[in-house]
Coordinates of C-alpha atoms in Angstrom, one line a residue:
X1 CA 10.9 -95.0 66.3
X2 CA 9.5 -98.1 64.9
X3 CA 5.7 -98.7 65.2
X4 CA 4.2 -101.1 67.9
X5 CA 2.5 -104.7 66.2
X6 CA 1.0 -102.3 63.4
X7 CA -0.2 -105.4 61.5
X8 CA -2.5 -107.5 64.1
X9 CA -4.8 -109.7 62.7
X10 CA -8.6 -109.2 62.6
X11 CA -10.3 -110.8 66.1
X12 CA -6.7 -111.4 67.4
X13 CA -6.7 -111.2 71.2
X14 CA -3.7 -108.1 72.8
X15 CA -1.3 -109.6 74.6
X16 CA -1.6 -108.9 78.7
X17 CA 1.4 -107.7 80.2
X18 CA 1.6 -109.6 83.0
X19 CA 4.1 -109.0 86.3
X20 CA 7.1 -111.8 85.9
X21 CA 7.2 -114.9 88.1
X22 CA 9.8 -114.4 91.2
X23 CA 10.1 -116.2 94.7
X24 CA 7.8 -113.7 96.0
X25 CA 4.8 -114.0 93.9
X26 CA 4.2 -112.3 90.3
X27 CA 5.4 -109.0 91.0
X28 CA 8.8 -108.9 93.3
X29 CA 10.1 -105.5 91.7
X30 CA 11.5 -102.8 93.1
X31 CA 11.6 -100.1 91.1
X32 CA 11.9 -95.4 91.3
X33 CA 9.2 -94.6 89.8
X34 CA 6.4 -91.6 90.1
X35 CA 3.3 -93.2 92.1
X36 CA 0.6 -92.3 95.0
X37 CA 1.0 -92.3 98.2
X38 CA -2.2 -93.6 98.4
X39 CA -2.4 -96.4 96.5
X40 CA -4.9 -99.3 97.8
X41 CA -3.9 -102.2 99.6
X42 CA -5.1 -105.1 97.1
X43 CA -2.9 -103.3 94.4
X44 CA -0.1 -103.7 96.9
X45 CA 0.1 -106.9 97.9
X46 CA 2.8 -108.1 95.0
X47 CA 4.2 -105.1 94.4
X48 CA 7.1 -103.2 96.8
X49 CA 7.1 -99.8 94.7
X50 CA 8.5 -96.5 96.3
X51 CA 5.7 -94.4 95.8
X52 CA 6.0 -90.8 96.1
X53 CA 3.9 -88.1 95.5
X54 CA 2.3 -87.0 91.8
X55 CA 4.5 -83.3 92.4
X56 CA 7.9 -85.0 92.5
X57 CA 9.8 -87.4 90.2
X58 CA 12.8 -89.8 91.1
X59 CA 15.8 -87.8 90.2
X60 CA 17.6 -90.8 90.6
X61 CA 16.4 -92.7 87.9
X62 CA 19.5 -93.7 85.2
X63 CA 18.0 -92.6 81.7
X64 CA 19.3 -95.1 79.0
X65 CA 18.2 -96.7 76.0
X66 CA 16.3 -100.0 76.6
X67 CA 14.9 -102.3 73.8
X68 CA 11.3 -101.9 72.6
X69 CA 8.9 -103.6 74.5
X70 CA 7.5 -105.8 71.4
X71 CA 11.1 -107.0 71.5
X72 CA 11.6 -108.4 74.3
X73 CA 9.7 -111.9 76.0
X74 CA 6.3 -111.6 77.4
X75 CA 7.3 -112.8 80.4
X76 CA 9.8 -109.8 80.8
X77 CA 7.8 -107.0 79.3
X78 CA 6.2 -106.1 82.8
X79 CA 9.7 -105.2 84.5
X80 CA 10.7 -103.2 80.9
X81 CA 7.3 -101.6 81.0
X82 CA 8.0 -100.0 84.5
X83 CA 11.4 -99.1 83.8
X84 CA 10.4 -96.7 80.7
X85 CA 7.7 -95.4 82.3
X86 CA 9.7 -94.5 85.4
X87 CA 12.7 -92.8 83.0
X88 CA 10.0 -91.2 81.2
X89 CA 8.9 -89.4 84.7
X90 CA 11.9 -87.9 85.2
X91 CA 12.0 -84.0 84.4
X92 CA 14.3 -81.9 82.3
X93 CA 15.6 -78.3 82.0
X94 CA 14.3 -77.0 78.7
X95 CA 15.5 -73.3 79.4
X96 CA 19.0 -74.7 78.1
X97 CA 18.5 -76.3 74.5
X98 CA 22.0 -78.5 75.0
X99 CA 22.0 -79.5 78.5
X100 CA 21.0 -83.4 79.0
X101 CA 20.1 -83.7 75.1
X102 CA 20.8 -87.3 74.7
X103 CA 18.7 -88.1 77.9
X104 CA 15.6 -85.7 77.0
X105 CA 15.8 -87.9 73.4
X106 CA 15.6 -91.2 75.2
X107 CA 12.6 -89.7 76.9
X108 CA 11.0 -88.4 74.2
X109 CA 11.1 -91.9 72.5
X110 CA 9.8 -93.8 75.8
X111 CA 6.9 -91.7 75.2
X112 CA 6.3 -92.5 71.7
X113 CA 7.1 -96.0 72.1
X114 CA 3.9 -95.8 75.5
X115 CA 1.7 -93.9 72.9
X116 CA 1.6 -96.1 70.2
X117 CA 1.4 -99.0 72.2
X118 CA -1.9 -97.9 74.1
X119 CA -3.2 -96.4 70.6
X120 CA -2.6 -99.8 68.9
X121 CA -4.2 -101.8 72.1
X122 CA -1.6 -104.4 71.1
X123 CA -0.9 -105.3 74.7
X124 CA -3.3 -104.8 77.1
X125 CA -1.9 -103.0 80.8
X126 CA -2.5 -104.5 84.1
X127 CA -3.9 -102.4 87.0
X128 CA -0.7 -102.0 88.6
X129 CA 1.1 -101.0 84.9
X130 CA -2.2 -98.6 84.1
X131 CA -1.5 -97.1 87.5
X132 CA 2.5 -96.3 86.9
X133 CA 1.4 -95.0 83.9
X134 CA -1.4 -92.4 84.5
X135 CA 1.2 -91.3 88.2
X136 CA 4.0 -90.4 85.6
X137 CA 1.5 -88.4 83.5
X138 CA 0.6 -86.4 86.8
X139 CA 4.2 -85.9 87.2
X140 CA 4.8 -84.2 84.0
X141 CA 1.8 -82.1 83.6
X142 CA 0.8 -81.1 86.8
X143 CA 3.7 -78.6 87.6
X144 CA 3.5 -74.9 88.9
X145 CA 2.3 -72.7 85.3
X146 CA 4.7 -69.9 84.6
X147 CA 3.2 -66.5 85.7
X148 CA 1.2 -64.8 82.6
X149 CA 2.1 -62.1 80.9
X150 CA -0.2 -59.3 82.8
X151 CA 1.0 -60.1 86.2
X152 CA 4.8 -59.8 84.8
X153 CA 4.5 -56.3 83.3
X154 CA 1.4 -55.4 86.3
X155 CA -1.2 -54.3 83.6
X156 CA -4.2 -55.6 85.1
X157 CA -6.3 -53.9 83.1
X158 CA -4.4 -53.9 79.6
X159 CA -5.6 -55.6 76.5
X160 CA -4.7 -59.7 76.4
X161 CA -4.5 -59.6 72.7
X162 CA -1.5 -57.4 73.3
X163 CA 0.1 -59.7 75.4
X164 CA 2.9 -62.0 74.5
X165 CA 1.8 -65.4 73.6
X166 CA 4.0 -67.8 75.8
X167 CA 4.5 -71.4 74.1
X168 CA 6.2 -74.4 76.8
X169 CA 9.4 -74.7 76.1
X170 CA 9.1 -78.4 77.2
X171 CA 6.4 -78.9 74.6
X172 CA 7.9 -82.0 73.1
X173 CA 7.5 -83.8 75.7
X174 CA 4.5 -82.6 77.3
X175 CA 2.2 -83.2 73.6
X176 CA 3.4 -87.0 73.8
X177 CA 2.1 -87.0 78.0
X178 CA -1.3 -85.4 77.2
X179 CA -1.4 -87.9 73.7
X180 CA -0.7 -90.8 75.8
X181 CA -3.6 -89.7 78.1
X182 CA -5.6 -89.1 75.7
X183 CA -5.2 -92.3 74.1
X184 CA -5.5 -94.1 77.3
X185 CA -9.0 -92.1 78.3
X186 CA -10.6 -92.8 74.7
X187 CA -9.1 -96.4 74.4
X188 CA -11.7 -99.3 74.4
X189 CA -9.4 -101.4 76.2
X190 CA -9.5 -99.3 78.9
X191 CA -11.8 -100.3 81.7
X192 CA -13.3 -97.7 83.6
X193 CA -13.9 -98.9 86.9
X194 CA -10.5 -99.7 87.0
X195 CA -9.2 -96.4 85.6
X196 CA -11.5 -93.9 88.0
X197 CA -9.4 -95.6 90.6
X198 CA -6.6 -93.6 88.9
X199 CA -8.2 -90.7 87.4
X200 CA -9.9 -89.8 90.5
X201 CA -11.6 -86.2 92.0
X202 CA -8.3 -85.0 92.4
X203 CA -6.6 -85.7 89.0
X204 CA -9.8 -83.9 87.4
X205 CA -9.5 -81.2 89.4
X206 CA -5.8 -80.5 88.4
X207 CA -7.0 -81.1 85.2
X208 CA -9.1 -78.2 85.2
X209 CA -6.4 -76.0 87.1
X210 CA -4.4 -76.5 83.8
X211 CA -6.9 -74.3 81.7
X212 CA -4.5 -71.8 83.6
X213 CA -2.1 -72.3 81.0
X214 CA -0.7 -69.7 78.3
X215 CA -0.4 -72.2 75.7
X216 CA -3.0 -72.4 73.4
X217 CA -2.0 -75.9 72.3
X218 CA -2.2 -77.0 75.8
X219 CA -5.2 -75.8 76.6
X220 CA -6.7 -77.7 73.2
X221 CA -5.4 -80.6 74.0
X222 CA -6.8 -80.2 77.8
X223 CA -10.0 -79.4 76.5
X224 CA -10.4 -82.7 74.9
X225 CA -9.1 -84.8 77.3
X226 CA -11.4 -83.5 80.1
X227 CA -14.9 -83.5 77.4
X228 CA -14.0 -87.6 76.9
X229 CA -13.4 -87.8 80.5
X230 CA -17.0 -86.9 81.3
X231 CA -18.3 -88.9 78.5
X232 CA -16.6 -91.8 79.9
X233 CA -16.5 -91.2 83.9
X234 CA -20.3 -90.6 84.7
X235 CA -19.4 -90.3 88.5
X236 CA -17.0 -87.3 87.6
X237 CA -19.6 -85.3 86.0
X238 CA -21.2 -83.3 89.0
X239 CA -17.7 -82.4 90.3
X240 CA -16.9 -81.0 86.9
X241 CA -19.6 -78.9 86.4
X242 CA -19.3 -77.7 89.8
X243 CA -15.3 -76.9 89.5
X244 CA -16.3 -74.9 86.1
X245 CA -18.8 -72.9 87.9
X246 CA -16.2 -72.0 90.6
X247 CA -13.8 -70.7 88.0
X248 CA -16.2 -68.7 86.1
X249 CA -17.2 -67.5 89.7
X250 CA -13.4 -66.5 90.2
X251 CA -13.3 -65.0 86.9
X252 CA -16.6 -62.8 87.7
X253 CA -15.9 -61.7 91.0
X254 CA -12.4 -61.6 91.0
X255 CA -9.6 -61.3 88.4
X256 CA -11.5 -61.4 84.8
X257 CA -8.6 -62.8 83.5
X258 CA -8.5 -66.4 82.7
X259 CA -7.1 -68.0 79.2
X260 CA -9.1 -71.2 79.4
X261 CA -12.4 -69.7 78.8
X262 CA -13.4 -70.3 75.4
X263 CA -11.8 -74.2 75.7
X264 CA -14.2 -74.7 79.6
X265 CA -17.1 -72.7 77.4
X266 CA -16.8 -75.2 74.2
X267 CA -16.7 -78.2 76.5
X268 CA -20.2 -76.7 78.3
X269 CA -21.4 -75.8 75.3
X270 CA -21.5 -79.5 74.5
X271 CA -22.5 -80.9 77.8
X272 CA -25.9 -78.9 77.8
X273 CA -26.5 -79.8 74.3
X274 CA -26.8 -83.4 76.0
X275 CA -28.9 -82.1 79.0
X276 CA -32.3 -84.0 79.2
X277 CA -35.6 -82.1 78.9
X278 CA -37.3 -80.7 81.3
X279 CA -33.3 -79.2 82.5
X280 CA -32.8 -79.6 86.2
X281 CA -33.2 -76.7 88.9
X282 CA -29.5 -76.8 89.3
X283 CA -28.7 -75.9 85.7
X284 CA -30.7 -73.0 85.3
X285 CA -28.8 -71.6 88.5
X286 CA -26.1 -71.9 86.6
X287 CA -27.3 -70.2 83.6
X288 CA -28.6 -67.3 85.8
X289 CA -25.8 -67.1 88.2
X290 CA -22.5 -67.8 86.0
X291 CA -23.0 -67.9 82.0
X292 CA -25.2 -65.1 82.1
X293 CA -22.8 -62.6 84.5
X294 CA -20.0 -64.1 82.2
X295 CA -21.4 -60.8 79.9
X296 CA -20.2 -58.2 82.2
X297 CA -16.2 -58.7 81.1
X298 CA -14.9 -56.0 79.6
X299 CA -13.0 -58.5 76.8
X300 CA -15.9 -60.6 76.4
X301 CA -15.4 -60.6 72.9
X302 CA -12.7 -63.5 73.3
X303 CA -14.8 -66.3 74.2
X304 CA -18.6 -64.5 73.4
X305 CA -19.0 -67.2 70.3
X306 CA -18.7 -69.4 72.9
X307 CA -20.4 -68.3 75.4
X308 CA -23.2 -67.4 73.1
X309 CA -23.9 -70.9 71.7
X310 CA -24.5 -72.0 75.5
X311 CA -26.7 -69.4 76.1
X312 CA -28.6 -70.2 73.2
X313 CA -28.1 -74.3 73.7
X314 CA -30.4 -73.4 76.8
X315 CA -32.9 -71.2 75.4
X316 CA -33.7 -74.2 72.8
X317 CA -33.6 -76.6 75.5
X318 CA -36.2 -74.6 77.7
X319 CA -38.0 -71.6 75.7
X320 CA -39.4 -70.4 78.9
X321 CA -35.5 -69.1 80.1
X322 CA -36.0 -67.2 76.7
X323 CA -36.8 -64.1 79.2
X324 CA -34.4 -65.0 81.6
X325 CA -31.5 -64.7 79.1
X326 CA -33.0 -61.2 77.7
X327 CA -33.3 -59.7 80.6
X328 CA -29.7 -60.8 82.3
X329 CA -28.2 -59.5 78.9
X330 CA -29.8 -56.4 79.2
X331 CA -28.7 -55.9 82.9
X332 CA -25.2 -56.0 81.5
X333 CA -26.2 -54.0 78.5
X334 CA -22.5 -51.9 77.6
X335 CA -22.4 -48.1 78.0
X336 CA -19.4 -47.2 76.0
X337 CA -18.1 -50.3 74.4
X338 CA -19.5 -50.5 71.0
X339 CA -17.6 -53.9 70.2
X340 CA -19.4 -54.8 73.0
X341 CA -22.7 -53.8 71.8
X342 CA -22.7 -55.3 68.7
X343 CA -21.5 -58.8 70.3
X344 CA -24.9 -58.5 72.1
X345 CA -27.2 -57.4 69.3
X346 CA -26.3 -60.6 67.6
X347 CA -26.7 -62.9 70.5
X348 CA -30.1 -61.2 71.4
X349 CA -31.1 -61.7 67.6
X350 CA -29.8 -65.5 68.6
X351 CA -32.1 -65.9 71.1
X352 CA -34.8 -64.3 69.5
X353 CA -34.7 -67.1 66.5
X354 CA -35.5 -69.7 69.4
X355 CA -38.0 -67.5 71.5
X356 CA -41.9 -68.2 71.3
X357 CA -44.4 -65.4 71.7
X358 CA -45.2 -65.7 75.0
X359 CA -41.7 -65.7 76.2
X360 CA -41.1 -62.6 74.1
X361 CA -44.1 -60.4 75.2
X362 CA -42.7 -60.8 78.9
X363 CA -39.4 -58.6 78.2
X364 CA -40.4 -56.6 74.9
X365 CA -40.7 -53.2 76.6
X366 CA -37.2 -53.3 77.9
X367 CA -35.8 -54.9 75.1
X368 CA -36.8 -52.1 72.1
X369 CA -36.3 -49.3 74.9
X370 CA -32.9 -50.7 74.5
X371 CA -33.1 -51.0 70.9
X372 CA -34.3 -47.7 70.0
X373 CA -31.4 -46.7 72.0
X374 CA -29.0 -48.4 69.3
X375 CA -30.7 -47.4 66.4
X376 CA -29.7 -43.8 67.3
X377 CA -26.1 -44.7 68.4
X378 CA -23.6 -42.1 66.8
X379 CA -21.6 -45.3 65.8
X380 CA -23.3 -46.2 62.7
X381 CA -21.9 -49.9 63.1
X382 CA -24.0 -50.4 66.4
X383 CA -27.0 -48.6 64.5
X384 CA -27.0 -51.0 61.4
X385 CA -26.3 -53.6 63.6
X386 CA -29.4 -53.1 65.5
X387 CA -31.7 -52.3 62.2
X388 CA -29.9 -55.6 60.5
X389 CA -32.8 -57.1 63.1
X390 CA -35.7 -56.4 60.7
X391 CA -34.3 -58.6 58.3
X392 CA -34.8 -61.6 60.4
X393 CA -38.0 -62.7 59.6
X394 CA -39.1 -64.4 62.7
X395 CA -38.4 -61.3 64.6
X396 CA -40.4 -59.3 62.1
X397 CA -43.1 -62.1 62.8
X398 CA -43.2 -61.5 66.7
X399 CA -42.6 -57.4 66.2
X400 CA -45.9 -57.4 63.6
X401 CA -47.8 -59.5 66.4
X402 CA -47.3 -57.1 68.8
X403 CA -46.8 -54.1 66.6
X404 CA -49.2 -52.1 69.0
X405 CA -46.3 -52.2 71.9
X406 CA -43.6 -51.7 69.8
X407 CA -44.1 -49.4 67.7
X408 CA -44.9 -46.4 70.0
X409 CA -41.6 -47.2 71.7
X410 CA -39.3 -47.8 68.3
X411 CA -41.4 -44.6 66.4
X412 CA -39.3 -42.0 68.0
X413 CA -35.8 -43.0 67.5
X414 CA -36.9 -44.2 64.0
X415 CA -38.0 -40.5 63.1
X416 CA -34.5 -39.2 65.4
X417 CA -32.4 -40.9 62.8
X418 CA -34.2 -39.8 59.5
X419 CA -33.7 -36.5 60.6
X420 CA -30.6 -36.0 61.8
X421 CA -28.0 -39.5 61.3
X422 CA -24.9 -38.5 60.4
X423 CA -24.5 -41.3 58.2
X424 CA -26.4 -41.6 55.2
X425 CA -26.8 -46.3 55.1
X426 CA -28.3 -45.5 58.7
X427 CA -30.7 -43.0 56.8
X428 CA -31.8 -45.7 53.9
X429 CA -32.3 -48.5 56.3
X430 CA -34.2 -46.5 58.8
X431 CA -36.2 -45.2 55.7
X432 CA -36.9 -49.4 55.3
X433 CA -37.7 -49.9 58.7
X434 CA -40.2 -47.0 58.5
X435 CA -42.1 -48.2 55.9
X436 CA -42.0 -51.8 56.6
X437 CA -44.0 -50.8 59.8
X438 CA -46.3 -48.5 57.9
X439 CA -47.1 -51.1 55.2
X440 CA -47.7 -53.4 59.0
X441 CA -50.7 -51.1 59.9
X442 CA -50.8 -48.1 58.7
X443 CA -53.7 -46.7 61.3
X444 CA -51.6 -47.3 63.8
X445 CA -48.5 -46.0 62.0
X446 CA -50.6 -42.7 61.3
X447 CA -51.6 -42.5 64.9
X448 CA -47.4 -42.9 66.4
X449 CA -46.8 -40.1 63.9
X450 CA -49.2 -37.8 65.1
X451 CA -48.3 -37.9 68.8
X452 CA -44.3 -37.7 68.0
X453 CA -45.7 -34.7 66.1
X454 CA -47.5 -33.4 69.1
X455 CA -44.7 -33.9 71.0
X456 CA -42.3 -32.3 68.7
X457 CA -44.7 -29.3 68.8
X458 CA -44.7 -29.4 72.2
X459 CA -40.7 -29.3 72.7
X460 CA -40.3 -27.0 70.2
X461 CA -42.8 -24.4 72.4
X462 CA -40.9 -25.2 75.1
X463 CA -37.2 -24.8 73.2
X464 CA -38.7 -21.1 72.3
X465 CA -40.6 -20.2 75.8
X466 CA -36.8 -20.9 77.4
X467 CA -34.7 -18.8 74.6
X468 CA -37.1 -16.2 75.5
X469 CA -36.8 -15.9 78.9
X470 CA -33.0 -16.1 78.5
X471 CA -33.4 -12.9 76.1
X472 CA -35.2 -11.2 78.9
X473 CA -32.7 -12.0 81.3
X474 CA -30.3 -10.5 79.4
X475 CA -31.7 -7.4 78.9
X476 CA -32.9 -6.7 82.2
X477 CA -29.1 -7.4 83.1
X478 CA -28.0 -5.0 80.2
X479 CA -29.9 -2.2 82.2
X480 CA -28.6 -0.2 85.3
X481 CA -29.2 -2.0 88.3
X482 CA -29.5 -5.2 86.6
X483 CA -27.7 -7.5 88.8
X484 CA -30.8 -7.3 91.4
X485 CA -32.9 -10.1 91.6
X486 CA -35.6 -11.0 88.9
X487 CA -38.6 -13.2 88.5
X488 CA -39.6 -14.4 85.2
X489 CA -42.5 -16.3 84.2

C-alpha cells in the first residue's frame, strides 16, 4: 500500500473532504453502508443513506478495487470515501483460509489506506464521513465473542492458565479496525463534541463488553482505546467507572472468571492515580465494595500486580483508608493457598510503606495475630516471606514504636519456630528477628520471655497431669471389672 501525503509541509492546512455538488445539494448519495438508525436529523438533511443497525453489515456491497483517495479530485473524494468505508464493513468467513481471498485483501487494504489517512491528518473528515466511519468500526468489532475455553470443556473451577489460548482468526482485519479507532480517538483533528455524537454511552459500553474477549492482543488494544477515551470524553467518565464496577461485581458475586481483568485494573490503576485530593465518597465505596473483595478469587494471582498498585494508588492518595485496606485484606486472608498468602504478604508490606502511625495502630493487633500465624506456616516460603518484613525499614520503624503491642503477640510464634521449624533459613531469620527485638528493648524482651516461659511451664503441667490420668485409666481398665464407670480427678 502506498503511504497517504507522507511529506506535507510544515503549517500546511489538511484538505476537507467535502460531499460533491449534485442537483440536490452537497451530498445526493446513495450509498450500503453500516450506519445508526438513529442518526440526527441536521446530519440528515443532505444525505439519503440506508442506515442499518451497528450488528449488521450490507451483504450486498460489490468488493473491488478502487483508486486511493489522494488520487482522485477533491471534489470526488467524498463519494470514494464512503464507498471504501462501506466495502470495508462488510464481514468475511475466516474459518476457511481460501474462501473470498481476493475480496478479504481488498479489505484489508481499504483499512490501511483509512488508517494512514486519519494518522497522517492529511484530510480532515466531515461529520457525516466521521460518522460512516466510526458505524463500520461497530460493525466489525462488536460481534458475538466465541465461547471460552472453560465453558466448552464445563471446568468451571479448573485452572485458566491451563486453558487454551484462543487467537481471532479474523485478526488481520480486526488490528487495522481497532488501529483506525485508535487513531481517530487520539487524533488532534478530531473534534470531540462532534465525535461523542458518535462514540456515545452505548459504543463505550460495548467497548467494555469486549474485555470478554480471549485474545490477549485484543484486549491490549481495547485497553488503550477505552484509557484515551476517558482522557478525551470527560462526560463518559462516570458511566465508565460505573460499568467497571458492575463487572468486577459480576466477577465477585457470580462467575470469577473474566480475562479482561488485569487490562480494566491497569486502566483504574491510572484513573485514581489522577483522582483529586481529598477522593470523593463514591470512590472509597468502590475501594471497599469492589477492589478490595476483588481478593477473595481463588486465581487472584493473574491480575494481583494489578490490582495491588490500585489498592496502594489509594492508600497514598488518602492514608486514612490505610486501615480500611488492612483490614478488608485480612477478611479475605487465604486458609490453604500459599500462593495466595504470599501475594498478600507483599501487598500488606505495600501498604505498610505508605501507612502513617496512626493509621497503623488502628489494625496492628489483627494484623501480627495474622503474622505470627505465617511466621509458623509449615511452608517455609510463606514463613520467610512474612519475616522478609523486618527488613523493611519503615515497618521496623512503626513495629519499634509500638514494640509494647507487638511484641507480646509476635514473641510466641517467634520462640514456636526456633524450636521446632523444619527448615533450617526459617531458623536463622527467626534467630534475626529475635534479636533485633531484643536489641529494641531488652526489659521488655526479658519480660515476653518470662511469661511464654510461664506458660510453657504451665502447658507442660498440664501435658503431664492428662498422660497421667490416661495411665490411670488404663489400669483401672486392665483390672477385673474395669469397664464400670470411673471418676478421675
Amino acid at each position: 500500500m502506498l503511504k497517504i501525503i507522507k511529506g506535507m509541509k510544515k503549517g500546511s492546512k489538511p484538505e476537507v473532504i467535502e460531499p460533491p455538488p449534485g442537483p440536490n445539494g452537497p451530498s445526493d448519495v446513495t450509498v450500503n453502508h453500516a450506519s445508526r438508525s438513529a442518526v440526527p436529523p441536521a446530519q440528515l438533511t443532505h444525505v439519503k443513506s440506508q442506515a442499518v443497525t451497528r450488528t449488521s453489515a450490507p451483504q450486498d456491497t460489490v468488493i473491488e478495487v478502487t483508486p486511493l483517495l489522494k488520487d482522485v479530485p477533491i471534489s470526488e473524494r467524498h463519494v470514494l470515501f464512503i464507498r471504501k468505508v462501506s466495502m470495508c464493513a462488510v464481514s468475511f468467513d475466516f474459518g476457511d483460509a481460501l474462501k473470498s481471498v481476493k475480496e478479504k485483501e481488498i479489505k484489508r487494504q481499504n483499512l490501511q489506506e483509512l488508517v494512514e489517512l486519519v494518522q497522517s491528518g492529511s484530510s480532515k473528515m466531515n461529520e457525516i464521513m466521521q460518522q460512516e466511519m466510526v458505524d463500520m468500526i461497530a460493525v466489525n468489532i462488536f460481534r458475538a465473542l466465541p465461547p471460552a475455553a472453560y465453558e466448552n470443556t464445563g471446568a468451571i473451577d479448573g485452572d485458566p492458565e491451563e486453558d487454551d489460548m484462543y487467537l481471532e482468526p479474523s485478526w488481520a482485519h480486526l488490528q487495522l479496525v481497532y488501529e483506525l479507532l485508535l487513531r481517530y480517538v487520539v487524533s488532534h483533528d478530531t473534534d470531540t463534541k462532534v465525535a461523542k455524537r458518535f462514540i456515545d454511552h452505548s459504543f463505550v459500553l460495548n467497548l467494555l463488553d469486549l474485555f470478554n474477549s480471549e485474545d490477549p492482543r485484543e484486549r491490549e488494544y481495547l485497553k488503550t482505546i477505552l484509557h484515551r477515551v476517558y482522557g478525551k470524553f470527560m462526560v463518559h467518565r462516570p458511566l465508565i467507572r460505573k460499568a467497571i464496577n458492575n463487572i468486577f461485581y459480576r466477577f465477585i458475586f457470580e462467575t470469577e472468571r473474566h480475562p479482561g481483568l488485569g487490562e480494566l485494573l491497569d486502566i483504574l490503576g491510572s484513573i485514581i492515580n489522577g483522582l483529586a485530593v481529598p477522593i470523593k465518597e463514591e470512590h472509597k465505596m468502590f475501594l471497599v465494595r469492589a477492589l478490595i473483595p476483588l481478593h477473595k478469587a481463588k486465581y487472584i494471582n493473574y491480575y494481583h500486580q494489578q490490582l495491588s498498585y490500585c489498592i496502594t494508588q489509594f492508600v497514598e492518595k488518602d492514608y486514612r483508608l490505610a486501615d480500611s485496606v488492612i483490614r478488608g485484606l485480612l477478611k479475605y486472608w487465604p486458609v490453604t493457598n500459599c500462593t495466595k498468602e504470599i501475594l498478600f504478604l507483599g501487598e500488606i508490606e505495600e501498604v505498610l510503606d505508605v501507612t502513617q502511625p496512626a493509621e497503623f495502630q488502628r489494625c496492628m493487633v489483627p494484623l501480627f495475630r495474622q503474622i505470627g500465624r505465617c511466621i509458623n506456616s509449615p511452608n517455609f516460603q510463606v514463613a520467610e516471606r512474612a519475616l522478609f518484613w523486618w527488613n523493611n525499614e519503615h515497618i521496623v520503624d512503626l513495629i519499634a514504636e509500638y514494640r509494647a503491642v507487638i511484641l507480646p503477640i509476635i514473641f510466641e510464634p517467634l520462640e514456636k519456630n526456633i524450636r521446632s521449624h523444619w527448615n533450617q533459613a526459617i531458623n536463622e531469620l527467626t534467630n534475626n528477628v529475635r534479636k533485633m527485638f531484643k536489641d529494641m528493648d531488652a526489659d521488655l524482651f526479658e519480660q515476653c520471655n518470662n511469661q511464654f516461659l510461664e506458660k510453657d511451664a504451665m502447658v507442660n503441667q498440664m501435658r503431664e497431669q492428662r498422660e497421667l490420668n490416661w495411665k490411670k485409666l488404663e489400669s483401672i481398665a486392665s483390672e477385673p471389672g474395669g469397664d464400670a464407670m470411673v471418676m478421675v480427678n
